[in-house]
Coordinates of C-alpha atoms in Angstrom, one line a residue:
X1 CA 0.1 -0.2 -0.7
X2 CA 1.4 3.7 -0.9
X3 CA 0.7 4.9 2.8
X4 CA 3.1 2.6 4.2
X5 CA 6.3 3.5 3.1
X6 CA 5.3 7.1 3.2
X7 CA 6.7 9.4 5.0
X8 CA 4.8 11.4 7.1
X9 CA 5.2 13.1 10.4
X10 CA 2.5 14.7 12.2
X11 CA 5.0 18.1 13.5
X12 CA 4.9 19.3 9.8
X13 CA 3.5 22.1 8.0
X14 CA 1.6 21.9 12.2
X15 CA 0.1 25.9 12.8
X16 CA 1.6 28.0 15.5
X17 CA -0.6 29.6 18.2
X18 CA -1.0 33.1 20.2
X19 CA -4.0 31.9 22.6
X20 CA -2.9 34.2 25.9
X21 CA -5.3 31.4 27.4
X22 CA -2.4 29.0 27.8
X23 CA -1.1 29.3 30.4
X24 CA 2.7 28.8 29.0
X25 CA 2.1 31.6 27.4
X26 CA 3.1 34.1 29.3
X27 CA 6.2 33.3 28.6
X28 CA 6.3 34.1 25.1
X29 CA 3.9 37.5 25.2
X30 CA 6.3 40.2 24.5
X31 CA 6.6 38.7 20.0
X32 CA 3.0 38.1 19.9
X33 CA 2.5 41.6 18.9
X34 CA 4.3 41.3 16.5
X35 CA 4.0 37.9 15.1
X36 CA 0.3 38.6 14.7
X37 CA 0.7 40.6 11.5
X38 CA 3.8 39.0 9.8
X39 CA 2.0 39.4 6.6
X40 CA 2.3 35.3 6.1
X41 CA -0.5 34.5 8.9
X42 CA -2.6 32.2 6.6
X43 CA 0.5 29.5 5.9
X44 CA 1.0 30.1 9.7
X45 CA -2.0 29.8 11.5
X46 CA -5.5 28.4 9.6
X47 CA -5.4 24.8 10.7
X48 CA -7.5 23.9 7.7
X49 CA -8.9 19.9 8.2
X50 CA -6.5 17.0 6.3
X51 CA -8.1 14.2 4.3
X52 CA -5.6 10.9 3.9
X53 CA -7.3 10.0 0.7
X54 CA -7.0 13.6 -0.3
X55 CA -3.0 14.3 0.4
X56 CA -2.3 9.7 -1.4
X57 CA -4.1 10.5 -4.3
X58 CA -2.5 13.3 -4.6
X59 CA 0.5 12.4 -3.7
X60 CA 0.6 9.1 -5.8
X61 CA -0.8 10.5 -9.0
X62 CA 1.7 14.2 -8.3
X63 CA 4.2 14.6 -11.1
X64 CA 6.5 17.7 -12.5
X65 CA 5.8 18.8 -16.1
X66 CA 9.7 20.2 -17.6
X67 CA 7.9 22.5 -20.2
X68 CA 5.0 24.1 -18.5
X69 CA 7.4 24.6 -15.2
X70 CA 3.8 21.9 -13.7
X71 CA 2.9 20.1 -10.9
X72 CA -0.3 17.8 -12.4
X73 CA -2.2 15.2 -10.3
X74 CA -6.0 14.0 -9.7
X75 CA -8.2 14.2 -6.6
X76 CA -11.3 12.1 -6.4
X77 CA -14.7 13.8 -6.8
X78 CA -17.9 11.9 -6.5
X79 CA -15.9 8.7 -7.5
X80 CA -14.1 10.2 -11.0
X81 CA -10.6 11.0 -10.7
X82 CA -10.8 15.2 -11.4
X83 CA -7.0 16.7 -12.3
X84 CA -5.8 19.2 -10.5
X85 CA -2.6 21.9 -11.5
X86 CA -0.8 23.6 -9.8
X87 CA 1.8 26.7 -10.2
X88 CA 4.3 29.3 -8.3
X89 CA 1.4 32.2 -8.6
X90 CA -1.2 29.4 -7.3
X91 CA 0.5 27.9 -5.0
X92 CA 0.7 32.4 -3.7
X93 CA -2.9 32.9 -4.4
X94 CA -4.3 30.2 -2.3
X95 CA -1.4 31.3 0.6
X96 CA -1.9 34.8 0.9
X97 CA 1.8 35.0 0.5
X98 CA 2.9 38.4 0.0
X99 CA 5.3 38.2 -2.6
X100 CA 5.7 38.4 -6.1
X101 CA 7.0 36.5 -8.9
X102 CA 10.5 38.7 -9.0
X103 CA 11.0 38.4 -4.8
X104 CA 14.1 36.9 -3.7
X105 CA 14.4 33.6 -2.5
X106 CA 18.3 34.3 -1.4
X107 CA 20.3 37.1 0.5
X108 CA 24.0 37.1 1.5
X109 CA 25.6 35.3 4.2
X110 CA 27.1 37.5 5.6
X111 CA 23.5 40.1 5.8
X112 CA 21.8 37.2 7.1
X113 CA 24.4 36.4 10.0
X114 CA 24.9 39.6 11.5
X115 CA 20.5 40.0 11.5
X116 CA 21.0 36.9 13.7
X117 CA 23.8 38.5 15.4
X118 CA 21.7 41.1 16.5
X119 CA 18.9 38.8 17.9
X120 CA 21.3 37.8 19.7
X121 CA 22.7 34.6 19.0
X122 CA 24.6 32.8 21.0
X123 CA 25.8 29.4 18.3
X124 CA 28.7 29.4 16.5
X125 CA 28.9 32.0 13.7
X126 CA 30.4 29.2 11.3
X127 CA 29.0 26.6 11.5
X128 CA 26.6 24.6 9.7
X129 CA 23.6 23.7 11.9
X130 CA 21.7 27.1 13.5
X131 CA 20.2 26.0 16.3
X132 CA 17.1 27.8 17.5
X133 CA 18.5 26.8 21.4
X134 CA 20.9 29.3 20.5
X135 CA 18.3 32.2 20.9
X136 CA 16.0 33.6 23.7
X137 CA 13.2 32.6 24.5
X138 CA 11.0 34.9 22.1
X139 CA 12.9 34.2 19.3
X140 CA 12.9 30.6 19.2
X141 CA 9.1 30.7 19.9
X142 CA 9.0 32.8 15.7
X143 CA 11.4 30.5 14.9
X144 CA 9.6 27.5 15.4
X145 CA 7.1 28.6 14.3
X146 CA 8.7 29.4 10.7
X147 CA 10.2 26.1 10.7
X148 CA 6.9 23.2 11.6
X149 CA 4.9 25.5 9.7
X150 CA 7.1 26.5 6.7
X151 CA 10.4 23.5 6.4
X152 CA 9.7 20.9 4.2
X153 CA 11.1 18.5 6.5
X154 CA 9.8 15.7 8.8
X155 CA 12.0 15.6 11.2
X156 CA 15.6 18.5 12.8
X157 CA 13.2 20.5 14.3
X158 CA 16.2 21.8 16.1
X159 CA 18.0 23.5 12.9
X160 CA 17.3 26.0 10.4
X161 CA 18.2 25.5 7.2
X162 CA 19.5 28.3 5.7
X163 CA 16.3 28.8 3.4
X164 CA 14.5 29.0 7.3
X165 CA 17.1 31.7 7.7
X166 CA 16.7 33.9 4.7
X167 CA 12.9 33.5 6.1
X168 CA 13.4 35.0 9.4
X169 CA 15.9 37.5 7.7
X170 CA 13.0 38.9 5.3
X171 CA 10.4 39.1 8.6
X172 CA 12.5 41.1 10.9
X173 CA 13.6 43.5 8.2
X174 CA 10.2 43.9 6.5
X175 CA 12.6 42.1 3.1
X176 CA 10.3 41.0 1.1
X177 CA 11.0 37.3 0.1
X178 CA 9.7 34.4 -2.5
X179 CA 7.9 32.6 0.2
X180 CA 5.9 31.2 -2.7
X181 CA 8.9 29.5 -4.9
X182 CA 9.9 28.1 -1.8
X183 CA 7.1 25.6 -0.7
X184 CA 6.7 24.6 -4.6
X185 CA 10.4 24.7 -5.2
X186 CA 10.4 21.7 -2.4
X187 CA 6.9 20.2 -3.5
X188 CA 8.7 19.6 -6.8
X189 CA 12.1 18.3 -5.3
X190 CA 9.6 16.0 -3.5
X191 CA 8.3 14.5 -7.1
X192 CA 11.3 13.8 -8.6
X193 CA 13.2 12.8 -5.4
X194 CA 13.9 8.8 -4.8
X195 CA 10.5 8.4 -3.0
X196 CA 7.8 10.9 -2.9
X197 CA 6.8 11.3 0.8
X198 CA 3.8 13.9 2.0
X199 CA 5.4 17.7 2.4
X200 CA 3.2 19.4 2.9
X201 CA -0.2 17.8 3.4
X202 CA -1.9 21.2 5.4
X203 CA -0.8 23.9 2.4
X204 CA -1.9 20.7 -0.1
X205 CA -4.8 20.2 1.1
X206 CA -5.8 24.0 0.6
X207 CA -4.9 24.1 -2.9
X208 CA -7.1 20.8 -3.1
X209 CA -10.1 22.4 -1.8
X210 CA -9.7 25.7 -3.6
X211 CA -9.9 24.2 -6.6
X212 CA -12.8 21.9 -5.7
X213 CA -14.6 22.8 -2.7
X214 CA -17.6 19.5 -3.3
X215 CA -14.5 17.4 -2.7
X216 CA -15.7 14.6 -0.2
X217 CA -14.7 14.7 3.9
X218 CA -15.2 12.2 5.6
X219 CA -13.8 13.5 10.0
X220 CA -14.5 11.0 11.1
X221 CA -12.8 8.5 9.8
X222 CA -10.9 9.6 7.0
X223 CA -9.3 12.8 8.9
X224 CA -5.3 13.0 8.7
X225 CA -4.3 14.2 12.7
X226 CA -1.8 17.5 12.9
X227 CA -0.2 18.1 16.1
X228 CA -0.4 21.6 16.9
X229 CA 0.8 23.6 18.4
X230 CA -0.6 23.4 21.8
X231 CA 0.7 24.5 25.8
X232 CA 2.3 21.0 26.0
X233 CA 4.2 22.3 23.4
X234 CA 5.5 25.8 24.7
X235 CA 6.3 24.2 27.3
X236 CA 8.9 22.2 25.9
X237 CA 10.2 24.4 23.7
X238 CA 10.6 27.0 26.6
X239 CA 13.3 24.3 28.6
X240 CA 17.0 24.8 27.6
X241 CA 20.0 22.4 27.8
X242 CA 21.1 22.2 31.7
X243 CA 24.8 22.4 29.3
X244 CA 23.0 24.4 26.6
X245 CA 21.6 27.4 28.8
X246 CA 19.4 30.0 28.0
X247 CA 22.1 33.7 27.3
X248 CA 22.1 36.2 29.9
X249 CA 22.5 38.8 27.0
X250 CA 18.1 40.5 27.7
X251 CA 17.0 40.1 23.9
X252 CA 16.5 43.7 22.1
X253 CA 13.4 43.4 19.8
X254 CA 14.0 45.5 16.4
X255 CA 13.3 46.5 13.5
X256 CA 9.9 44.8 12.2
X257 CA 9.4 43.4 15.3
X258 CA 10.2 46.2 17.4
X259 CA 8.3 49.1 14.9
X260 CA 5.7 47.9 12.2
X261 CA 6.8 50.7 10.6
X262 CA 10.5 49.2 10.0
X263 CA 11.2 49.8 6.0
X264 CA 13.6 47.9 5.0
X265 CA 17.4 49.7 5.6
X266 CA 18.3 47.8 2.3
X267 CA 15.1 46.7 -0.7
X268 CA 17.9 46.6 -3.6
X269 CA 21.1 45.2 -2.4
X270 CA 20.2 43.0 0.1
X271 CA 22.9 43.7 1.9
X272 CA 22.6 45.6 5.6
X273 CA 20.5 44.2 7.9
X274 CA 20.5 47.7 10.1
X275 CA 19.9 51.3 8.9
X276 CA 21.2 53.8 8.5
X277 CA 20.4 55.4 12.7
X278 CA 20.2 51.9 13.8
X279 CA 24.4 51.7 12.8
X280 CA 25.1 54.3 15.2
X281 CA 24.1 52.0 18.2
X282 CA 26.4 50.7 20.7
X283 CA 25.5 46.9 19.6
X284 CA 26.6 47.4 15.9
X285 CA 30.4 47.4 16.4
X286 CA 30.3 43.8 19.1
X287 CA 28.2 42.7 15.3
X288 CA 30.9 43.7 13.5
X289 CA 33.6 42.5 15.7
X290 CA 32.2 38.9 15.9
X291 CA 31.5 39.2 11.7
X292 CA 35.4 39.1 11.4
X293 CA 35.3 35.0 11.3
X294 CA 32.9 35.4 9.5
X295 CA 32.9 32.8 6.5
X296 CA 30.8 31.7 3.4
X297 CA 30.0 28.3 3.1
X298 CA 28.8 26.6 0.2
X299 CA 25.0 27.1 0.4
X300 CA 23.3 27.7 -2.8
X301 CA 20.3 29.4 -0.8
X302 CA 22.9 32.1 0.1
X303 CA 24.5 35.1 -2.6
X304 CA 28.0 34.3 -3.2
X305 CA 30.8 37.5 -2.9
X306 CA 32.3 38.2 -4.7
X307 CA 35.9 38.2 -4.5
X308 CA 35.2 34.0 -3.9
X309 CA 33.7 33.9 -6.7
X310 CA 36.5 34.7 -8.5
X311 CA 38.6 33.3 -6.3
X312 CA 36.9 29.9 -7.0
X313 CA 37.8 30.7 -10.8
X314 CA 34.4 31.1 -11.1
X315 CA 31.8 33.4 -13.2
X316 CA 28.9 35.4 -11.5
X317 CA 26.0 34.8 -11.8
X318 CA 23.4 37.1 -13.1
X319 CA 21.3 39.1 -10.8
X320 CA 17.5 37.3 -12.2
X321 CA 19.8 34.0 -12.0
X322 CA 20.9 33.8 -8.1
X323 CA 17.1 35.1 -6.9
X324 CA 15.4 32.4 -9.1
X325 CA 15.1 29.4 -6.4
X326 CA 17.0 26.1 -6.9
X327 CA 15.6 24.5 -10.5
X328 CA 18.7 25.8 -12.0
X329 CA 21.0 24.7 -9.2
X330 CA 24.2 21.8 -10.2
X331 CA 21.9 18.1 -8.5
X332 CA 24.7 18.1 -5.7
X333 CA 26.9 13.8 -6.7
X334 CA 27.8 13.0 -2.4
X335 CA 25.4 10.8 -1.1
X336 CA 24.5 10.1 2.4
X337 CA 22.1 7.6 4.2
X338 CA 18.8 9.5 5.8
X339 CA 16.9 7.9 8.3
X340 CA 12.9 8.0 7.7
X341 CA 10.2 7.9 9.9
X342 CA 8.0 5.9 8.1
X343 CA 3.8 5.8 8.4
X344 CA 4.3 2.0 9.4
X345 CA 7.9 0.4 8.6
X346 CA 11.2 1.4 9.9
X347 CA 13.9 1.8 7.7
X348 CA 17.1 2.4 6.2
X349 CA 17.3 4.2 3.2
X350 CA 20.0 5.2 0.5
X351 CA 18.7 9.0 -0.3
X352 CA 20.7 11.0 -2.6
X353 CA 20.8 14.2 -0.6
X354 CA 18.9 17.3 -2.3
X355 CA 20.9 20.1 -4.2
X356 CA 19.8 23.1 -2.4
X357 CA 19.1 21.4 1.3
X358 CA 22.0 22.8 3.8
X359 CA 21.2 20.9 6.8
X360 CA 19.3 16.8 6.4
X361 CA 17.8 15.6 9.5
X362 CA 15.4 13.4 10.3
X363 CA 13.1 11.1 12.8
X364 CA 13.7 13.5 15.4
X365 CA 11.2 14.3 18.2
X366 CA 10.8 18.0 19.1
X367 CA 11.3 17.4 23.7
X368 CA 14.7 15.2 22.4
X369 CA 16.0 17.2 20.7
X370 CA 17.5 19.1 23.4
X371 CA 20.5 17.3 24.5
X372 CA 21.2 16.8 20.5
X373 CA 21.7 20.5 19.7
X374 CA 24.0 20.9 23.5
X375 CA 26.9 19.5 21.9
X376 CA 26.4 19.8 18.6
X377 CA 25.7 23.6 18.4
X378 CA 28.5 23.9 21.3
X379 CA 31.5 22.7 17.7
X380 CA 31.5 23.3 13.9
X381 CA 30.1 19.9 12.7
X382 CA 27.7 17.7 13.8
X383 CA 29.6 13.6 14.5
X384 CA 27.5 11.6 11.5
X385 CA 27.5 8.2 12.8
X386 CA 26.6 10.0 16.3
X387 CA 24.1 12.0 14.6
X388 CA 22.2 9.1 12.9
X389 CA 22.3 6.2 16.4
X390 CA 20.4 9.3 17.7
X391 CA 17.7 9.4 15.4
X392 CA 17.6 6.0 14.7
X393 CA 17.1 5.6 18.4
X394 CA 13.9 8.5 18.7
X395 CA 12.6 6.4 15.7
X396 CA 12.4 3.5 17.5
X397 CA 11.0 5.4 20.1
X398 CA 8.7 7.1 18.3
X399 CA 7.7 4.5 16.3
X400 CA 6.4 2.6 19.7
X401 CA 4.7 5.3 20.8
X402 CA 3.0 4.9 17.7
X403 CA 1.7 1.2 17.9
X404 CA 0.3 2.0 21.4
X405 CA -1.7 5.4 20.4
X406 CA -2.9 2.6 17.6
X407 CA -3.3 0.0 20.8
X408 CA -5.6 2.9 23.2
X409 CA -8.0 3.8 20.1
X410 CA -8.9 -0.3 19.3

């Protein structure tokens, strides 16, 4: 059966909540005003009901047409197969993303890291991974919401991928960003990868319902459970590992978080994370001092410095090309073993590494990520063997929990 081999995680593509009646929400109240006026509310908070049969049918039959640049599939309506055609523009329309075709998907990495330092990021600047544990509670809540709602990954929720760092930076600086292209890109990548998985189930259902409002829906036996944010989530989110405590530095809000009228300080070149007035602040010198040791990574989601391009003997990529997402990027030749969380089965598979994904991790539980982040965030690179061993252990625990839940329902 198709469902038996499809990776699905009920913590993937979930909603964040702003309910101040939740006891633990008081810990994060300072950033709620900013969260409530983010221009991507529908994608973050719309708890659209998702139906397993619809998602299974869509991904089982999904194909990508290179010529038309469309995702094509079918949906069952009154016993008949109906076509569904998805474009980047349709994603933009259904999810109400405030972007356009020419909005960027990449920013200079130095600028992104500068913005992270301004958010009091306490982790290693040149690490391949950026952990949300290295931020104070308000920023941790913000990043948690972005990662769980918009990430294409189904696990590794303690880590921000490079495209998610760009998202966070864009929202904090009130900068244009092409959210629609990112979602569409990873939907396409899912189709062309070795194994299709049920990514973005909430977004897919919203698109299906937009195209066919009269789809049959059986809430009693066909609902796909997504574990949206709740008070238990907030309890875990408020904790820090004993070996990696919360920074004692008081976070200072800035940019669009502090001022609803804040304007992007560099809307053309995207090199600045401060405007001219903010450059006079004392903390600027600290950020610039830390950035002296900054080194560019090889991530395809960051714009490269021109000097670095020349050093490597490469040609400068045209501006319109580097902002196009990764459809034009070369496929990575490396392969790595990725442990997948399966709906019913447990296995390890050899899977090609996505050509644009900066960090790979899967099957991690939100509550157990603290142990991993405390050690990993203090190193420049993760010990891959130990990392996979921990992931496998967490997968086994998750499978036992799922089996227990199924038995309790019988």
